[in-house]
Coordinates of C-alpha atoms and ligand atoms in Angstrom, one line a residue:
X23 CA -26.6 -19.4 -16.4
X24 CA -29.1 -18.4 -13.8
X25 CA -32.1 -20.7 -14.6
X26 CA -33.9 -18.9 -11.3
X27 CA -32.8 -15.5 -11.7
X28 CA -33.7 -15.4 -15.0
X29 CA -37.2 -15.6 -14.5
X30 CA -37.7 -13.0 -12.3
X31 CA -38.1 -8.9 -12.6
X32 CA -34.7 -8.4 -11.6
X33 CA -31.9 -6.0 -14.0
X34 CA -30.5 -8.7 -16.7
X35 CA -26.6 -9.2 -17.5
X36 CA -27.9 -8.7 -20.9
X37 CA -29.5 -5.6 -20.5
X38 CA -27.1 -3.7 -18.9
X39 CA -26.2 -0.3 -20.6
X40 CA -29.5 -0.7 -22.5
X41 CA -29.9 3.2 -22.6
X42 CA -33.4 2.1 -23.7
X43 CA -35.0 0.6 -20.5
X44 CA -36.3 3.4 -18.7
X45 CA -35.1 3.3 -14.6
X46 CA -38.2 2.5 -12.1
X47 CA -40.3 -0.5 -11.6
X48 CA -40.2 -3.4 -14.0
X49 CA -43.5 -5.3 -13.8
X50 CA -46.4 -3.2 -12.9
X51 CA -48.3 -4.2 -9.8
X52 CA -51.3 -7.0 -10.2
X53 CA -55.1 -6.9 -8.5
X54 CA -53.8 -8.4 -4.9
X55 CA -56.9 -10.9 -6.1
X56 CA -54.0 -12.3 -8.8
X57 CA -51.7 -12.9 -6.5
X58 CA -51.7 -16.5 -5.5
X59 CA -53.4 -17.0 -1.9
X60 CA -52.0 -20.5 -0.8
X61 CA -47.8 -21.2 -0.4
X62 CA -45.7 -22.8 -2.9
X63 CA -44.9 -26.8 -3.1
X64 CA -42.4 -27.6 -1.1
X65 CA -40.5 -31.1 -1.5
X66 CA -42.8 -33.5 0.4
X67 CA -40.6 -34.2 3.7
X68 CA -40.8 -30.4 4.5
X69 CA -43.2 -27.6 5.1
X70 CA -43.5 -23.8 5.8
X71 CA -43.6 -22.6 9.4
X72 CA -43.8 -18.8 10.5
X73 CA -41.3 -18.0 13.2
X74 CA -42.6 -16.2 15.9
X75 CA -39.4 -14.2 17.0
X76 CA -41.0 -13.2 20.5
X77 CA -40.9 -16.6 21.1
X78 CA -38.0 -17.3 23.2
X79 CA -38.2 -21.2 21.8
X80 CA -38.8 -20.6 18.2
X81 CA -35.8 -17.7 18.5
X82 CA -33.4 -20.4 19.6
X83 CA -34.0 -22.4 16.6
X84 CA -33.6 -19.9 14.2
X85 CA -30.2 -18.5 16.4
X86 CA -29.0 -22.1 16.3
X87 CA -29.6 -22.9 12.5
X88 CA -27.8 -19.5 11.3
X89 CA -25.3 -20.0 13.9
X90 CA -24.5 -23.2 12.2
X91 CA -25.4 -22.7 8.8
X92 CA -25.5 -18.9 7.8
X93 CA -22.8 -16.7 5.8
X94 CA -19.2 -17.9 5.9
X95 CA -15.9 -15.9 4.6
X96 CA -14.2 -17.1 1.2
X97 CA -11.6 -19.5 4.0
X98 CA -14.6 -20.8 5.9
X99 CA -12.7 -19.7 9.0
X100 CA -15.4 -17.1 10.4
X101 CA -19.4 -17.3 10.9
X102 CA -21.8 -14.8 11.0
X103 CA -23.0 -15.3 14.9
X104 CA -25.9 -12.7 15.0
X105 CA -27.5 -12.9 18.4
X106 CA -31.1 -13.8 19.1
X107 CA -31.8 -10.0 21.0
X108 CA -30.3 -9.0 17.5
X109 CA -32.2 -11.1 15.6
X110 CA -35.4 -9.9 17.5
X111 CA -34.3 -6.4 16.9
X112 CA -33.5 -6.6 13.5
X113 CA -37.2 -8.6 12.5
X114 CA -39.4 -6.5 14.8
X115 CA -39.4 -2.8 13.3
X116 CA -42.4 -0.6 13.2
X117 CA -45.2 -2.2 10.9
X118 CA -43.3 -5.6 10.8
X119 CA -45.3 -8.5 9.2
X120 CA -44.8 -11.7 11.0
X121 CA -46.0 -13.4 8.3
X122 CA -42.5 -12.3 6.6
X123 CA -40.6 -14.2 8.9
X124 CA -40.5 -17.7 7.3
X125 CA -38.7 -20.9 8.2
X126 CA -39.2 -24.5 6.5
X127 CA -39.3 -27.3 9.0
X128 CA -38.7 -31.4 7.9
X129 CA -42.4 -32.7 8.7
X130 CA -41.2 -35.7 10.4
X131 CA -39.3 -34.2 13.0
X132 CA -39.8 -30.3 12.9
X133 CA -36.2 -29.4 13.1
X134 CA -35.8 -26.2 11.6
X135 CA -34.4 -26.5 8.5
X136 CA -34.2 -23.0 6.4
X137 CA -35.2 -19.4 6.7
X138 CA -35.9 -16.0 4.8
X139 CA -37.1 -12.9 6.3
X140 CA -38.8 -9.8 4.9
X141 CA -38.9 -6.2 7.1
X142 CA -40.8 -3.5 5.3
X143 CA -39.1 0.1 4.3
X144 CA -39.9 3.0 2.4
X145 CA -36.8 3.4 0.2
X146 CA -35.6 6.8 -1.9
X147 CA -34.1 6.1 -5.2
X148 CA -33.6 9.6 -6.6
X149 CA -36.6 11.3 -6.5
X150 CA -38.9 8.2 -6.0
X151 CA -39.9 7.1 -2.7
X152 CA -40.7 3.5 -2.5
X153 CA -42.4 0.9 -0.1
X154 CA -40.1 -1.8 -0.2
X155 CA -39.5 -5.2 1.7
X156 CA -35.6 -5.9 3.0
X157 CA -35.1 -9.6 2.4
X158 CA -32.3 -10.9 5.0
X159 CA -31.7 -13.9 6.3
X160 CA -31.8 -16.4 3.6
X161 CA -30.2 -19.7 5.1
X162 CA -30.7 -23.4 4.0
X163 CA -28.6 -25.8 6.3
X164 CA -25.5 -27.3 5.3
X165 CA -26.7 -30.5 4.4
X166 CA -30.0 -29.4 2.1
X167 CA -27.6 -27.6 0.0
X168 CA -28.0 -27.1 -3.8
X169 CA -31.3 -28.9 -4.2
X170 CA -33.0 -25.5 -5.7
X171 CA -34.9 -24.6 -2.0
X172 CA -33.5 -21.4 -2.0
X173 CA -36.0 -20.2 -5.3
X174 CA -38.9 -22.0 -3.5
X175 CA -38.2 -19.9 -0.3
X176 CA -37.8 -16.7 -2.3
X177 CA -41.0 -17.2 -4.5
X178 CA -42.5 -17.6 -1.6
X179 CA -41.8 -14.4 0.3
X180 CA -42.4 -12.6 -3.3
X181 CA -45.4 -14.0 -2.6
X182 CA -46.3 -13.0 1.0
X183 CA -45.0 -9.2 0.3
X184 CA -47.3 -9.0 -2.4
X185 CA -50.1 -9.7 -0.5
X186 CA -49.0 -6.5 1.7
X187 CA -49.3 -4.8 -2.0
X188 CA -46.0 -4.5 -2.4
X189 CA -43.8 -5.2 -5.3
X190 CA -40.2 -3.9 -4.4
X191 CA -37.5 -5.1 -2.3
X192 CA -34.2 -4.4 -1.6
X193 CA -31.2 -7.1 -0.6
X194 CA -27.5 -7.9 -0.1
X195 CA -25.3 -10.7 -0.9
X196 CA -22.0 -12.1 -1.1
X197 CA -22.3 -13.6 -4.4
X198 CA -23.2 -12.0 -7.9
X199 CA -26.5 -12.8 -9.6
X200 CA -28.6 -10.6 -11.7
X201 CA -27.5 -7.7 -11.3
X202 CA -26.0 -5.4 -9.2
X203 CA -27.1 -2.0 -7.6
X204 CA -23.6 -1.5 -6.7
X205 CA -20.9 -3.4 -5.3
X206 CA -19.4 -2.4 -2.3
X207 CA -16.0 -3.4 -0.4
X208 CA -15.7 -4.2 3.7
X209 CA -12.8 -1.9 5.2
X210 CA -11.4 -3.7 8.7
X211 CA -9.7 -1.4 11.5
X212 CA -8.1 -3.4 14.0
X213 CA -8.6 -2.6 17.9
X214 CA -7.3 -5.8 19.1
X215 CA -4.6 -6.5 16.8
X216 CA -3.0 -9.7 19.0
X217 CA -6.4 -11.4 18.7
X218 CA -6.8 -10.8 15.0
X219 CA -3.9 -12.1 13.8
X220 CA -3.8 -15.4 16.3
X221 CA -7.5 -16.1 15.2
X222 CA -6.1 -15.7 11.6
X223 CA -7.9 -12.8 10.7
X224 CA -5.9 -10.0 9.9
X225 CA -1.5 -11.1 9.4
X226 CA 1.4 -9.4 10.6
X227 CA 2.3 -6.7 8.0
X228 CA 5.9 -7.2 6.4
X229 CA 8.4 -5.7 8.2
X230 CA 6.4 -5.1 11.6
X231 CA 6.8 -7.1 14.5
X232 CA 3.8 -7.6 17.3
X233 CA 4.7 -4.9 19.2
X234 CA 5.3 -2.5 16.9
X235 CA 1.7 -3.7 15.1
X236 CA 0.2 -3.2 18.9
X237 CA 1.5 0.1 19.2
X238 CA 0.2 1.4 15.5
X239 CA -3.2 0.5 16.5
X240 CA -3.5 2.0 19.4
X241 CA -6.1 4.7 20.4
X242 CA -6.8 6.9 23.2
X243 CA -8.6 5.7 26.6
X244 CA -11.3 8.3 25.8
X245 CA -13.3 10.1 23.3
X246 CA -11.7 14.1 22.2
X247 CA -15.1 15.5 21.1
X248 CA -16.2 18.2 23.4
X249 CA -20.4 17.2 23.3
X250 CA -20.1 13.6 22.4
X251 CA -22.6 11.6 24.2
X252 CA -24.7 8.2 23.8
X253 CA -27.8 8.9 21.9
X254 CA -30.7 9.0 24.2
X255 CA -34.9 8.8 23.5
X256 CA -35.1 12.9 23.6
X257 CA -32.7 13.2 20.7
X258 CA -34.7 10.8 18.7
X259 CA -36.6 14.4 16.7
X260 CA -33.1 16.0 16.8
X261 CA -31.5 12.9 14.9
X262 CA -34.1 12.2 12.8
X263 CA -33.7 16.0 11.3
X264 CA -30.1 15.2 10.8
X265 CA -30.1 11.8 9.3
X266 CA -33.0 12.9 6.8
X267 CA -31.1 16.2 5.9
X268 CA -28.1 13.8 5.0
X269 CA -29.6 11.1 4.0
X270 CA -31.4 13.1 0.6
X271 CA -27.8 13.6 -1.1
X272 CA -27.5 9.7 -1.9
X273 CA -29.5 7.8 -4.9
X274 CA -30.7 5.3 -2.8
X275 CA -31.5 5.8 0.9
X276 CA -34.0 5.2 3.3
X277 CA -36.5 7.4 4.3
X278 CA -36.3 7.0 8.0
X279 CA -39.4 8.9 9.9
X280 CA -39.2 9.2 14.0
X281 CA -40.4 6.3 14.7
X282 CA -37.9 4.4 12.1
X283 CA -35.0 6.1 14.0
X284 CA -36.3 5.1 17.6
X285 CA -36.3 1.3 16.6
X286 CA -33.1 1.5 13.9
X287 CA -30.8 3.8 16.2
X288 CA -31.6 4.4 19.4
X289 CA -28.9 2.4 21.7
X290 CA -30.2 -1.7 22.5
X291 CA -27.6 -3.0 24.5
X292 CA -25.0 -5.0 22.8
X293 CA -27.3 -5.2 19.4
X294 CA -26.5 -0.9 18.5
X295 CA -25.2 1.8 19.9
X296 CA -25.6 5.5 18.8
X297 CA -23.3 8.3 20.1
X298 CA -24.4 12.2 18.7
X299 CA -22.2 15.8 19.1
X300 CA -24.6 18.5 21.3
X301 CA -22.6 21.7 21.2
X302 CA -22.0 23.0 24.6
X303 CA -23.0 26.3 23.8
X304 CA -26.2 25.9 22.1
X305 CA -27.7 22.0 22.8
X306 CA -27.8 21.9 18.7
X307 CA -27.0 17.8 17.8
X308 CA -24.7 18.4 15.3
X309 CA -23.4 14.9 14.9
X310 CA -24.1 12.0 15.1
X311 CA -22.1 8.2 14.5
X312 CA -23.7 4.7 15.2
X313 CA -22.4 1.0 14.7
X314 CA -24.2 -2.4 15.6
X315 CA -23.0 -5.7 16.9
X316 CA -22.3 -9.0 14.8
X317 CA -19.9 -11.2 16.2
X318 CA -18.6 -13.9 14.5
X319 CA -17.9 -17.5 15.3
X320 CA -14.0 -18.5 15.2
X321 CA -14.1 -21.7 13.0
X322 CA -11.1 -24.5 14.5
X323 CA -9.3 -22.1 16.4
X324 CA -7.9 -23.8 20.4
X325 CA -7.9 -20.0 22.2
X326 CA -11.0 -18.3 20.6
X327 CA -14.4 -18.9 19.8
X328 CA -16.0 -15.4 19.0
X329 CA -14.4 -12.3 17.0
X330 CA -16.2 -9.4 18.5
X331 CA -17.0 -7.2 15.7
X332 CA -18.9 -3.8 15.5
X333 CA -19.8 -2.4 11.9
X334 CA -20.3 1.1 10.9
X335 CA -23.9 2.1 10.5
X336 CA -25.2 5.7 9.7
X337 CA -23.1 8.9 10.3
X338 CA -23.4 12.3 10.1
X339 CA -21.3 15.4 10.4
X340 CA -22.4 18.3 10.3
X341 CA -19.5 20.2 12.4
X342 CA -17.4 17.8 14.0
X343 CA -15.1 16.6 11.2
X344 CA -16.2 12.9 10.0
X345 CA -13.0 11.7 10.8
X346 CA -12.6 13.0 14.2
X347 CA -16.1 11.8 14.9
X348 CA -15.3 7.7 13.8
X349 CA -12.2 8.1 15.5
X350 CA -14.3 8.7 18.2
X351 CA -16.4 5.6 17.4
X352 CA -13.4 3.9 17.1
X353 CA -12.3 4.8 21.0
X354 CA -15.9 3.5 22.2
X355 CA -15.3 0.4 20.0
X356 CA -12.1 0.0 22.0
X357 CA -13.7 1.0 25.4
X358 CA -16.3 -2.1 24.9
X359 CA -13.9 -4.4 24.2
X360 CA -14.7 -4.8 20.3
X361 CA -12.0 -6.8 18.0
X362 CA -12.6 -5.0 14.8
X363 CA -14.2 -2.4 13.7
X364 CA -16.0 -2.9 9.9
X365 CA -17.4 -0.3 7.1
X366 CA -18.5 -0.2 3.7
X367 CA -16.7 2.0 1.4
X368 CA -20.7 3.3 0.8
X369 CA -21.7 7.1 1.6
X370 CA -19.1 9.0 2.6
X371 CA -16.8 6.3 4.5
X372 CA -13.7 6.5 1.6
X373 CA -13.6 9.9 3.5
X374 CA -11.7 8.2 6.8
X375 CA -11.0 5.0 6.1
X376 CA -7.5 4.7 5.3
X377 CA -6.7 8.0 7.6
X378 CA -7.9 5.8 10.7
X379 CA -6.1 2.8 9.7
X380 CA -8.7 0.4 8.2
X381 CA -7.5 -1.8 5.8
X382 CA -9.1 -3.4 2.4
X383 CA -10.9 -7.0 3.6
X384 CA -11.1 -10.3 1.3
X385 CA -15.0 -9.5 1.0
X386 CA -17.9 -7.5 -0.9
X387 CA -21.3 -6.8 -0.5
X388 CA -23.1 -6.4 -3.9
X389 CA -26.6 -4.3 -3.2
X390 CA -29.9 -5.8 -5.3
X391 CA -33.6 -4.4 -6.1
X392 CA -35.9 -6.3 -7.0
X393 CA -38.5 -5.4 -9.1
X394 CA -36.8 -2.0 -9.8
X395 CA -34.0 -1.3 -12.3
X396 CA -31.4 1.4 -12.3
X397 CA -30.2 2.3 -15.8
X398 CA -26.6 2.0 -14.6
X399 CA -24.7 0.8 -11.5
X400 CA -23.9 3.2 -9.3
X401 CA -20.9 4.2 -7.0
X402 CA -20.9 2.5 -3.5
X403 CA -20.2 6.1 -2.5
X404 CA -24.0 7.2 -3.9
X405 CA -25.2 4.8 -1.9
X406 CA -27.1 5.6 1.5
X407 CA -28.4 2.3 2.6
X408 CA -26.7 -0.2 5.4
X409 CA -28.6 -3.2 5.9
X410 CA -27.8 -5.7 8.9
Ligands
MYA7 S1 -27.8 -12.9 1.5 C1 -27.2 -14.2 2.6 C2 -27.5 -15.6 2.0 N1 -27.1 -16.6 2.9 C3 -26.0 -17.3 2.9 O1 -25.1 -17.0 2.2 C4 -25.9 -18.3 4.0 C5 -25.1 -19.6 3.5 N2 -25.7 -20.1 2.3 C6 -26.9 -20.7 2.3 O2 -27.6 -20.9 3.2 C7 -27.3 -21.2 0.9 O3 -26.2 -21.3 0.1 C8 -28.4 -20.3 0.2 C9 -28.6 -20.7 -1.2 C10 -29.7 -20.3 1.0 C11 -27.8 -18.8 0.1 N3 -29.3 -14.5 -2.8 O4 -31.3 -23.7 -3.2 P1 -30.2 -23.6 -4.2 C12 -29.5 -18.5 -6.0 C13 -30.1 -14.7 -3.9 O5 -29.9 -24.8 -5.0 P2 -28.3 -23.2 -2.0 C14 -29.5 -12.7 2.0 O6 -29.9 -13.2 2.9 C15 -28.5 -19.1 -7.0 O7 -28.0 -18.0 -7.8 N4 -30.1 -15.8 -4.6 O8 -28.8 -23.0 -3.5 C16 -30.4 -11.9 1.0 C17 -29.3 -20.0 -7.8 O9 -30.2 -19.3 -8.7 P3 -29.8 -19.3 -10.2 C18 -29.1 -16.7 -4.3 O10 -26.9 -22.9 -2.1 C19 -31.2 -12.9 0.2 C20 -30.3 -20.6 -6.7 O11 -30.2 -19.6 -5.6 C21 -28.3 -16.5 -3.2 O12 -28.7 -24.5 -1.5 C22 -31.9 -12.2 -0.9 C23 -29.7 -21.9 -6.1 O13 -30.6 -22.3 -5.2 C24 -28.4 -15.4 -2.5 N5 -27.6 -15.1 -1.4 O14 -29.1 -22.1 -1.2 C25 -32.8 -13.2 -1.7 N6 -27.5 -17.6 -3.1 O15 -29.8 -20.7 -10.7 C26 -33.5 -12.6 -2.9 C27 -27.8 -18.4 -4.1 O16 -30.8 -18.4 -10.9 C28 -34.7 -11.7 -2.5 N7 -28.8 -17.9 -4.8 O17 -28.4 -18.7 -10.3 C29 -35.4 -11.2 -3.7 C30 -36.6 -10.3 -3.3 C31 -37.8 -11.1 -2.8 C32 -38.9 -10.2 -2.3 C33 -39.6 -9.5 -3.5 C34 -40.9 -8.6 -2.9 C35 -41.5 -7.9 -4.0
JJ1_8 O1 -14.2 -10.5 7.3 C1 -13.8 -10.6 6.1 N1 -12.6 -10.8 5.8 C2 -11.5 -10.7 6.8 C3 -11.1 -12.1 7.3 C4 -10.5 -12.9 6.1 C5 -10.2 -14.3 6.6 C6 -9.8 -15.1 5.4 N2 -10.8 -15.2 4.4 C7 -10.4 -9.9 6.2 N3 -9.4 -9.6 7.1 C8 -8.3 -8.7 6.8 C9 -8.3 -7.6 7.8 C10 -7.1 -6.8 7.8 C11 -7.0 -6.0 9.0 C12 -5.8 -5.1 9.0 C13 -5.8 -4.2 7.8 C14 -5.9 -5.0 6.6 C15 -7.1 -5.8 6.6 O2 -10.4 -9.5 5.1 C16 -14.8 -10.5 5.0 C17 -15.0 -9.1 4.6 O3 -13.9 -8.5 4.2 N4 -16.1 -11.1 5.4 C18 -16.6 -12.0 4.7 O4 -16.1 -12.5 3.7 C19 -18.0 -12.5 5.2 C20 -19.0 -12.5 4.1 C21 -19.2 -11.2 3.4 C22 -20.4 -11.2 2.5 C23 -21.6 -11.0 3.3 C24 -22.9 -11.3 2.7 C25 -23.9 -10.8 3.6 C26 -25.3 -11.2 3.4 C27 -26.2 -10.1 3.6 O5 -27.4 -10.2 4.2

């Protein structure tokens, strides 16, 4: 059933419940001397490029072929539209490889064609802290669809992570293939309810008229929390103590050190914002919220191109109540002009999401490792990981 996914050291639909396959890694490292030096075969019209996202050029192909070609809902009626300052962000954290960031071109004419990316991370799961590469990304345009490139593009960034010795990685998808980590659900909270429902989005619930719908949504001009304040490069220690603190109760997390925070959550306009709680009496950051920025293109719609979406991120409460605190995420979503507001149902998110009015969406995100099996599937709620 999955000729490709069979092959690889990946959890098998077979295995599952196998109380006999002991949780960790499932292959064993090989002398980086084993590990093949020169890329794959390609079909012959293409080859391998490495995208070099600080070029503004080579940036602007890779924005256009995702913003063409990259994840679509179940309806096809909304694109992911990640921007290229994103893009850069999101590729370019502390001990990035560019040789990670890989694009096939069509020899005759170079057009960008596909992509995959890799970012390395050390990753918790329980007690066992792992260097890991996040695999993102993964795009092959509309028209070189189902010809098996996608296996060729992942054998081949197995094979360039290797060569940084190291043999784990960690990925999301839309679609279920061997197997697993956990499956999560996307929660929606409109701010711009109008919008939603012309674009098609979200529907009028039964019995409510527009107004009414409007009016339910609605949230204060400004933020209640006494404290509350956009994250700045001072707090970076203060933060990073928090996030770690919260960070240890999940089975799978990332182990974020200063310099992780400073590139994952301090604010980048437009691409993440970070908001924390400093008591007025004694300067402690007790809290802390964050979302980032991924708009979506509007697919055949006559008054709207982009949905303006901001997704939940990491969050912590340590006094301020969680739900007080995304409300207040929710009322800087609003201030910045944001359509929707997503989250997982992952950490501690079932916590507020029906109180603040979020809704159940028509998607899921299924979590992966590669190279690492966990005896069992676990709750989303156990898990402490957002990737982008
Ligand atoms: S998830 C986002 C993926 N991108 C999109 O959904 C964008 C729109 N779709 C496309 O561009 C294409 O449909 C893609 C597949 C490129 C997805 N993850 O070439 P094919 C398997 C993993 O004929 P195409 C993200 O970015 C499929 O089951 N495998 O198919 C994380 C089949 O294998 P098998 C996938 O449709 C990516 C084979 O590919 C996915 O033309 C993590 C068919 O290939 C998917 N999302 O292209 C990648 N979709 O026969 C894994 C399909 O076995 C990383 N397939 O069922 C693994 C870790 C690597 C590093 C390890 C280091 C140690
Ligand atoms: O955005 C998503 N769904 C929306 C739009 C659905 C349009 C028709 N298919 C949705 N809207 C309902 C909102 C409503 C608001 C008021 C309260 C009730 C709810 O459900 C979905 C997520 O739900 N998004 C997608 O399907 C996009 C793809 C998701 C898989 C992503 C794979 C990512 C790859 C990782 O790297």
């Amino acid at each position: 059933r999955h000729r490709f996914w069979e092959t690889q050291p990946v959890g098998q639909f077979k295995d599952l419940g196998d109380p006999s396959l002991p949780e960790g890694p499932i292959e064993p490292p090989t002398p980086l001397s084993d590990v093949k030096p020169e890329p794959y075969n390609l079909p012959a019209q293409y080859e391998w490029t490495t995208c070099d996202m600080d070029d503004e050029q080579t940036c602007g192909e890779v924005y256009n072929l995702l913003t063409s070609n990259y994840v679509e809902d179940d309806e096809n009626m909304f694109r992911f539209n990640y921007s290229k300052e994103f893009l850069r962000w999101a590729l370019r954290p502390p001990g990035y490889y560019k040789a990670w960031h890989i694009g096939v071109r069509v020899k005759a004419s170079k057009k960008l064609v596909a992509f995959i990316t890799g970012v390395p991370a050390r990753i918790r799961v329980r007690d066992d802290n792992v260097r890991m590469a996040e695999i993102n990304f993964l795009c092959v345009h509309k028209k070189l669809r189902s010809k098996r490139l996608a296996p060729v593009m992942i054998k081949e960034v197995t094979r360039r992570v290797h060569l940084e010795n190291i043999w784990q990685a960690a990925y999301t998808a839309g679609v279920v293939i061997p197997t697993p980590v956990t499956t999560c659900r996307y929660w929606h909270r409109s701010l711009n309810p109008k919008k939603l429902i012309d674009v098609g989005f979200s529907r009028l619930g039964a019995r409510m008229t527009m107004s009414r719908t409007i009016r339910l949504y609605k949230l204060p001009e400004s933020t209640v929390t006494p404290g509350f304040r956009k994250m700045e490069l001072r707090d970076v220690p203060a933060v990073t103590r928090l996030l770690r603190q919260y960070l240890s109760q999940f089975v799978v997390a990332p182990d974020f050190d200063e310099n992780d925070v400073e590139h994952w959550l301090l604010p980048l306009e437009n691409v993440v914002d970070s908001y924390l709680v400093e008591s007025p009496e004694t300067h402690e950051v007790t809290d802390f919220c964050s979302f980032y920025t991924l708009p979506s293109s509007i697919l055949n719609n006559q008054n709207y191109s982009v949905l303006k979406a901001a997704y939940s991120y990491y969050n912590v409460s340590t006094k301020t109540p969680l739900l007080q605190l995304m409300n207040d995420a929710l009322i800087m979503a609003k201030q910045k002009d944001y359509d929707v507001f997503n989250a997982l149902d992952v950490m501690h998110n079932e916590s507020f999401l029906k109180e603040l009015k979020f809704g159940p969406g028509d998607g899921q995100l299924h979590y992966y490792l590669y190279n690492y099996r966990i005896r069992s599937a676990l709750k989303a709620s156990e898990l402490g990981l957002v990737l982008l």
